[in-house]
Tab-separated table of C-alpha atoms in Angstrom:
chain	number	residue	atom	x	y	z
C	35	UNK	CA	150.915	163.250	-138.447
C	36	UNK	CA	153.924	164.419	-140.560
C	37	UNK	CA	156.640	162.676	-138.328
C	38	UNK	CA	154.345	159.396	-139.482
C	39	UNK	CA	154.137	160.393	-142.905
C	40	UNK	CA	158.114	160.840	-142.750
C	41	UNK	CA	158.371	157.339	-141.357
C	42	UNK	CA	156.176	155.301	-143.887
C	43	UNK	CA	158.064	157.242	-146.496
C	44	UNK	CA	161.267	156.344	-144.820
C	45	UNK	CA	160.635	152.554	-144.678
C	46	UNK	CA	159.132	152.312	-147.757
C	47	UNK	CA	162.578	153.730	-149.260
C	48	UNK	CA	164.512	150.962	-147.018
C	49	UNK	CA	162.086	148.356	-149.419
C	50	UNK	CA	162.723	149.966	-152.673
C	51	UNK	CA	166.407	149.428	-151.987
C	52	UNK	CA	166.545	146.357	-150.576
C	53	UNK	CA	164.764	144.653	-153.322
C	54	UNK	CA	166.983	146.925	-155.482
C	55	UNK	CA	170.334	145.171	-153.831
C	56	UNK	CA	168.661	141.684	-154.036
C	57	UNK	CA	168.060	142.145	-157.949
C	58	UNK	CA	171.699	142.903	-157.926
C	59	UNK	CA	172.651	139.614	-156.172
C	60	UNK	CA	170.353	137.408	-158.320
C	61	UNK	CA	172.219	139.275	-161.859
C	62	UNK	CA	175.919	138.139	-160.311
C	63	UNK	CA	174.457	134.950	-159.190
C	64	UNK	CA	173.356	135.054	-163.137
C	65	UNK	CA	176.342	136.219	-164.335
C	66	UNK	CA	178.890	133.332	-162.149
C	67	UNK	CA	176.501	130.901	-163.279
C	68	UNK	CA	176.753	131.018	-167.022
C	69	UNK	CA	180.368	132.312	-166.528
C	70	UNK	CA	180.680	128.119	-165.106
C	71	UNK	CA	178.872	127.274	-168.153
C	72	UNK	CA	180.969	128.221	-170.661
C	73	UNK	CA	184.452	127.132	-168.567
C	74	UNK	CA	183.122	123.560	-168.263
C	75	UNK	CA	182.540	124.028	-171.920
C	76	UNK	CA	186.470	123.846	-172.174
C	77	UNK	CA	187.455	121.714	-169.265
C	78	UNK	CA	186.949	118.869	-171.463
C	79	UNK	CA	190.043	119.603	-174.078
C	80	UNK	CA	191.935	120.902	-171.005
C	81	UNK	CA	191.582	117.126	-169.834
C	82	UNK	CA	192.296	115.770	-173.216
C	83	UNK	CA	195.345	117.843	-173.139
C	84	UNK	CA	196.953	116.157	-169.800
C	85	UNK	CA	196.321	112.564	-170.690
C	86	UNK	CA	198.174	113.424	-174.046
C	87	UNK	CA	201.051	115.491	-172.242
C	88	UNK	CA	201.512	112.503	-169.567
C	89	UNK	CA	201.573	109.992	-172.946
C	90	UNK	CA	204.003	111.513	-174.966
C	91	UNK	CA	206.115	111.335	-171.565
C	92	UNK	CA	205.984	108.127	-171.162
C	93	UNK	CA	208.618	105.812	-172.217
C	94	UNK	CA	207.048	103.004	-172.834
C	95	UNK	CA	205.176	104.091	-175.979
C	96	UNK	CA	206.242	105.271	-179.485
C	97	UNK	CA	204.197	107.239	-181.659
C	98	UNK	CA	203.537	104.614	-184.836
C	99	UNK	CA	201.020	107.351	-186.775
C	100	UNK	CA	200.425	111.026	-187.116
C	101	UNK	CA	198.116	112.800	-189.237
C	102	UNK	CA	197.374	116.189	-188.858
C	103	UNK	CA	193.458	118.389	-188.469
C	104	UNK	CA	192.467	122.201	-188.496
C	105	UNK	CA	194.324	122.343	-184.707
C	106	UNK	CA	197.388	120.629	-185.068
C	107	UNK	CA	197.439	116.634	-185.077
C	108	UNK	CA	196.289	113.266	-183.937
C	109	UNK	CA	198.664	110.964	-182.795
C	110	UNK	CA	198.573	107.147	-182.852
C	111	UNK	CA	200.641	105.338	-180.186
C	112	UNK	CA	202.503	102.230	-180.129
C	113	UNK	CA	199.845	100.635	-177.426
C	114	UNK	CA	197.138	101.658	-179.236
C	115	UNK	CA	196.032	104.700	-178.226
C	116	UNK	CA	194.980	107.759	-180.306
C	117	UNK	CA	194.709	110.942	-179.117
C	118	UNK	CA	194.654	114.737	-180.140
C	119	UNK	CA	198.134	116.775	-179.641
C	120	UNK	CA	196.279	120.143	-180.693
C	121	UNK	CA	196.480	123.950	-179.832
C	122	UNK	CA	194.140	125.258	-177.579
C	123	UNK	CA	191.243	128.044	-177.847
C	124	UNK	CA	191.637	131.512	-175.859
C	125	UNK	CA	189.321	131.572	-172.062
C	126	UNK	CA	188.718	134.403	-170.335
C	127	UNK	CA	189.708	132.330	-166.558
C	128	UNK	CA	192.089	131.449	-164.664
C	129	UNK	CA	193.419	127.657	-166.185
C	130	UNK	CA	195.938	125.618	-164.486
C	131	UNK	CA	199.045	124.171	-166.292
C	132	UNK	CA	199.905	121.204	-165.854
C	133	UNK	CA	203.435	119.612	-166.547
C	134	UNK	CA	205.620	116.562	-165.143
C	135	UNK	CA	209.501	117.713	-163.822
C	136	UNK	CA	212.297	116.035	-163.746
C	137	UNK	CA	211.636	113.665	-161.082
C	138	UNK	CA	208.373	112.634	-162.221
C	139	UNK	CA	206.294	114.793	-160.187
C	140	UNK	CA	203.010	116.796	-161.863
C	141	UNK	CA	203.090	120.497	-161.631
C	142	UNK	CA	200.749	123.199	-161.820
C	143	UNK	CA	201.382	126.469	-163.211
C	144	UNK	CA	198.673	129.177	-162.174
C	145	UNK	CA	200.397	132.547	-164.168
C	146	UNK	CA	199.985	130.959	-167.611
C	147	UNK	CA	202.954	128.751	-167.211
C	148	UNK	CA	205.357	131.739	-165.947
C	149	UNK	CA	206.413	129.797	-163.005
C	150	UNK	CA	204.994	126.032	-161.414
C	151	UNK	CA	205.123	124.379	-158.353
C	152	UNK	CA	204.447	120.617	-157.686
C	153	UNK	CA	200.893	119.668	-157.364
C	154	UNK	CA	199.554	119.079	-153.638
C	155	UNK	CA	196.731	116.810	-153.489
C	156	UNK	CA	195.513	115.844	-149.554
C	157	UNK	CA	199.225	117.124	-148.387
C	158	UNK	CA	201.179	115.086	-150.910
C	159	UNK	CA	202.992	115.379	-154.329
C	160	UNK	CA	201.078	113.710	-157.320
C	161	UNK	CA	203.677	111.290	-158.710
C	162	UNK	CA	203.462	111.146	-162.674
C	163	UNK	CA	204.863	107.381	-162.260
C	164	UNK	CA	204.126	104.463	-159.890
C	165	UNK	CA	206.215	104.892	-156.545
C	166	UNK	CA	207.113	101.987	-155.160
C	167	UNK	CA	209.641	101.834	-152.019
C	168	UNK	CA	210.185	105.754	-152.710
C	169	UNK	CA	211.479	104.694	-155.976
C	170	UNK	CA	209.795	105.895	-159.796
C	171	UNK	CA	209.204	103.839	-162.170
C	172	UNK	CA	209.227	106.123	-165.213
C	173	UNK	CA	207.154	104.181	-168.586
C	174	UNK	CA	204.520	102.532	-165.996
C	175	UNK	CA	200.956	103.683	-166.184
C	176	UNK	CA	201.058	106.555	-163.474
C	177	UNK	CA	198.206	109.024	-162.167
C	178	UNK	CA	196.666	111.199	-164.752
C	179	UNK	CA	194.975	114.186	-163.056
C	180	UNK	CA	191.602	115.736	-164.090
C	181	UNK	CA	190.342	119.354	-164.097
C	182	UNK	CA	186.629	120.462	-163.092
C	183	UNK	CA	185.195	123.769	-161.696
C	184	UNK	CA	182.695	123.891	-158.864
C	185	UNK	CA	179.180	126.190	-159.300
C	186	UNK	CA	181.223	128.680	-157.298
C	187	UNK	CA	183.988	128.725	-160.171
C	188	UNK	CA	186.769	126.834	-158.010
C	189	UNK	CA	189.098	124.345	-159.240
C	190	UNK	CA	189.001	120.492	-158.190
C	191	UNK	CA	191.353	118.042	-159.170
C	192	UNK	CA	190.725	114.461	-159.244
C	193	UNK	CA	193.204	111.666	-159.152
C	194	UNK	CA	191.144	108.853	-159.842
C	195	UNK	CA	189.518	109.643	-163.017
C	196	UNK	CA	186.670	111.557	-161.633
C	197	UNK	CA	184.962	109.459	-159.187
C	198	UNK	CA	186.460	111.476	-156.427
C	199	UNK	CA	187.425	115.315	-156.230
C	200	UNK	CA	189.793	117.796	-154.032
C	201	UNK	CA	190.451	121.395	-154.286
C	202	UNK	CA	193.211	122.742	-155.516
C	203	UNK	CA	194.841	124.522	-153.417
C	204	UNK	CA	197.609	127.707	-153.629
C	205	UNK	CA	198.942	128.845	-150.433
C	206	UNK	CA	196.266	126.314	-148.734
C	207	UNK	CA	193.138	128.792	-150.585
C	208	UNK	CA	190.941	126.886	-153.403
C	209	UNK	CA	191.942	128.813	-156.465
C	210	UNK	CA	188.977	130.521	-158.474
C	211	UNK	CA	188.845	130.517	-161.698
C	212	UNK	CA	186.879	133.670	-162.459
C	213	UNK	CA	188.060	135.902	-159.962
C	214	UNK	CA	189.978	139.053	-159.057
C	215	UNK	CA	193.535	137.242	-160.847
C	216	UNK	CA	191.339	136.170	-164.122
C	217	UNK	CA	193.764	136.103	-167.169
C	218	UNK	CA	193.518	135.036	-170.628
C	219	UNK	CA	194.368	131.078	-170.601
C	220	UNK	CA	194.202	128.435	-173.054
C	221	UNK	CA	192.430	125.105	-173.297
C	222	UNK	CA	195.163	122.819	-173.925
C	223	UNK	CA	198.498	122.890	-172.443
C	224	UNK	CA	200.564	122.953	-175.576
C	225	UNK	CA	201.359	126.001	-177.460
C	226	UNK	CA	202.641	125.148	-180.384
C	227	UNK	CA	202.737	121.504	-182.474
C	228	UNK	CA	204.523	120.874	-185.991
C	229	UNK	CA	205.456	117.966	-187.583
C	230	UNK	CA	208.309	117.352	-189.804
C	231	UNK	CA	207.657	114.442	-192.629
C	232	UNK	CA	211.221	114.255	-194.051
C	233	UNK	CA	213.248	113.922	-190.233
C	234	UNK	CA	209.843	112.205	-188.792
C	235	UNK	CA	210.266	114.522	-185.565
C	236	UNK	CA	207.175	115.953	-183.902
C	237	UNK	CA	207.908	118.998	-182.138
C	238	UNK	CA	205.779	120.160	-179.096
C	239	UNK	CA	206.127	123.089	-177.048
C	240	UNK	CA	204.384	123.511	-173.922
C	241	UNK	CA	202.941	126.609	-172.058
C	242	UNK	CA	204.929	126.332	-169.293
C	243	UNK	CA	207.972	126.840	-172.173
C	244	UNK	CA	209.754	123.009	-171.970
C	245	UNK	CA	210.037	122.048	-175.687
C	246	UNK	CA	209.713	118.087	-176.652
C	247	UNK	CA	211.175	116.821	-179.925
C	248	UNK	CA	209.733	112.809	-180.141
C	249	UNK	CA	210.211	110.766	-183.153
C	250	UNK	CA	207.529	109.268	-184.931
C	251	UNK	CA	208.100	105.574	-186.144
C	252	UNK	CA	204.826	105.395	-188.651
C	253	UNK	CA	206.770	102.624	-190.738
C	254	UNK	CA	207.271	100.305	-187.485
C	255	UNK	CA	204.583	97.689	-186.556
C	256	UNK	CA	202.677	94.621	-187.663
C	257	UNK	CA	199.367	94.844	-189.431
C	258	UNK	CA	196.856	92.039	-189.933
C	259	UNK	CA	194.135	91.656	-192.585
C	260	UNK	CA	191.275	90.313	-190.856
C	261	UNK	CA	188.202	91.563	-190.085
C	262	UNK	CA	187.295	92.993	-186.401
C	263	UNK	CA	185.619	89.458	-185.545
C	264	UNK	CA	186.263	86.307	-187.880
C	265	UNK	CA	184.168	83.655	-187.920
C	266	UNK	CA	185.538	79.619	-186.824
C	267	UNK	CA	184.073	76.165	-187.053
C	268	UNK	CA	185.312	73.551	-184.673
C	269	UNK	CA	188.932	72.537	-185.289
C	270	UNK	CA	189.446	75.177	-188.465
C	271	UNK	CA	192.826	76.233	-189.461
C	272	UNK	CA	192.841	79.853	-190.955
C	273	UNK	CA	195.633	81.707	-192.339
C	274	UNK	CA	195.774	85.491	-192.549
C	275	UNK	CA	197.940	88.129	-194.459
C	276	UNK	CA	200.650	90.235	-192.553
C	277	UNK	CA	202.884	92.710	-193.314
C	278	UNK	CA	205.776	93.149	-191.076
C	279	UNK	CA	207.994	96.501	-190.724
C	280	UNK	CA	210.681	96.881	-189.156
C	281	UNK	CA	209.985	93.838	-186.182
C	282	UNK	CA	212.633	92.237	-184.405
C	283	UNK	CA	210.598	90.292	-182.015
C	284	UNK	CA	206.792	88.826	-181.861
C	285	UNK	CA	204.929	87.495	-178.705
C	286	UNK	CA	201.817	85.539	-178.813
C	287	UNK	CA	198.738	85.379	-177.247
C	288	UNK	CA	196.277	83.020	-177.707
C	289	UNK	CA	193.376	81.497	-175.391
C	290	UNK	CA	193.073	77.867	-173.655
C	291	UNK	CA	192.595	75.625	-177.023
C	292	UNK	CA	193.782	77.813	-179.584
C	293	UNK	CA	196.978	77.966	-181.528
C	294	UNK	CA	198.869	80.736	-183.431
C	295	UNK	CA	201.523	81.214	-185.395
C	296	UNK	CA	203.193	83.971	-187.085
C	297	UNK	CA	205.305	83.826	-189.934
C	298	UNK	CA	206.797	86.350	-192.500
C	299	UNK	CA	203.597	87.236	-194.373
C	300	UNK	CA	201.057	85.136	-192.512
C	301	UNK	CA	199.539	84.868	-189.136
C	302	UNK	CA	197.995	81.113	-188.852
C	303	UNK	CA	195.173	80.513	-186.225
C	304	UNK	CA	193.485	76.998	-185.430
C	305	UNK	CA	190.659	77.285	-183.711
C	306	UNK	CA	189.992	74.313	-180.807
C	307	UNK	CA	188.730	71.282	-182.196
C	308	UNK	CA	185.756	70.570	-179.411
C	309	UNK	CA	182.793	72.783	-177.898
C	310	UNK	CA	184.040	75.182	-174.920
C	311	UNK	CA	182.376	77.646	-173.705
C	312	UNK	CA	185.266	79.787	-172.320
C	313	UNK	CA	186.377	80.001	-175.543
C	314	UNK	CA	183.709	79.900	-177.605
C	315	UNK	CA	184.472	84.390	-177.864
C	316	UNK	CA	188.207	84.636	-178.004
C	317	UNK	CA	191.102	87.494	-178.967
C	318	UNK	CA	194.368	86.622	-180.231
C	319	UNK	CA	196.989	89.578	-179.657
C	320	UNK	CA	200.720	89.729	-181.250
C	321	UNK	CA	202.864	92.246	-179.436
C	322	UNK	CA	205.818	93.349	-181.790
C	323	UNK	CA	209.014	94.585	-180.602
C	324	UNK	CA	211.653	96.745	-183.175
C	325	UNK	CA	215.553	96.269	-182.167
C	326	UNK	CA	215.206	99.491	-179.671
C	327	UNK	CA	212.677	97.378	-178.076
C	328	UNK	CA	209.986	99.608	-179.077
C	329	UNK	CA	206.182	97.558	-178.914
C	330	UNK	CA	203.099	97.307	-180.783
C	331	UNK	CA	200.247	95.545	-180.341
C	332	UNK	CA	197.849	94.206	-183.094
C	333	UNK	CA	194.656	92.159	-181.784
């Protein structure tokens, strides 16, 4: 009778403990999960970040605007585009760094930016650039990559803006972000940002410690007073204020049926004189070039 006393008191200590040990799964499982959360929280101005690092790299754009916020600045380029250049906010996980070296290849810094190696996606360097023939082509539209974390708080990399993902890899092991080598990382990859009005240089230095000095052209372009979407009749000639700075050279381009013409403080449309439907919507553009062959667009 006692030795089966012992043994229902034995087993019944086996189920205290192993619903004790299961509780302490589920609070980790807890814990990783809203640990995930809050990253993902970030990994959009960690994204933000790397399409504005690979910009201001690229030669083929000039910054035409700058105007600064609480975090450092937004930046208007010469194609367009505006995006943030701002400091990041402290994480408690491990974020990659990402930077472009001299030959055009992306990098990934896993230390804080203390060292880098070139990023390995499917067994092959990420080229910044185009490659064609083995050959960059540095100011071309090139791969962008972007960051996410998995529900098991490991990093993925994308290189087609998201529809597709890969691990990333160190040593050929998916990296974690909140485990044993967790550091205090930021959520952009620039460290520090200032702008100086009187030389018009913008200043930018990077985690990984490479230091940018780009000069902003804010009195360069070709502005048009027109409303987003003007209104024609059938064979109407309309003439619209410009102001000009600093242009050397103006391309056209107008649709099937249309005509434009720029001249020193007017840009002069005619719309077509019958009905067709192909151009019943259209967009006129003027690209501008200054004499370092710098471009804007206006549309």
């Amino acid at each position: 009778m006692n030795k089966l006393f012992l043994w229902i008191a034995a087993a019944s200590a086996f189920v205290l403990q192993s619903c004790e040990n299961t509780d302490g799964i589920r609070d980790e499982i807890g814990s990783l999960r809203d640990r995930v959360i809050a990253l993902e929280a970030k990994i959009g101005s960690v994204n933000t970040s790397i399409v504005a690092l690979h910009k201001l790299m690229d030669e083929s754009t000039i910054i035409v605007g700058i105007e600064p916020n609480a975090k450092g600045y937004e930046i208007e380029l010469s194609d367009g585009t505006r995006l943030p250049v701002i400091l990041g906010e402290k994480i408690e996980a491990l974020v990659p760094v990402m930077g472009i070296d001299a030959e055009g290849y992306w990098t990934v810094s896993l230390d804080g930016g203390a060292t880098s190696e070139r990023l390995k996606v499917g067994g092959e360097y990420v080229s910044a650039w185009p490659v064609s023939g083995g050959d960059h082509k540095p100011g071309a539209e090139g791969v962008t990559p972007q960051l996410k974390v998995s529900a098991d708080g490991e990093w993925l990399v994308s290189l087609d803006g998201g529809a597709t993902y890969a691990p990333l890899l160190q040593n050929g092991q998916p990296v974690n972000a909140l485990g044993d080598k967790v550091v205090v990382s930021y959520s952009s990859a620039f460290k520090s940002v200032t702008y100086d009005a009187t030389t018009g240089l913008l200043a930018v230095e990077l985690l990984d410690g490479e230091k940018l000095t780009l000069p902003v052209f804010d009195d360069f372009g070709l502005t048009v007073t027109a409303s987003d979407n003007e209104t024609f009749r059938l064979g109407e000639t309309r003439a619209f204020e410009v102001v000009q700075n600093n242009v050397a050279e103006a391309v056209i381009d107008a649709p099937a049926g249309w005509t434009a013409v720029l001249g020193e403080t007017t840009l002069t449309v005619k719309a077509p004189a019958t009905f067709d439907a192909a151009s019943q919507q259209a967009a006129v553009s003027v690209t501008v070039y200054s004499d370092r062959k710098y471009r804007n667009s206006s549309r």
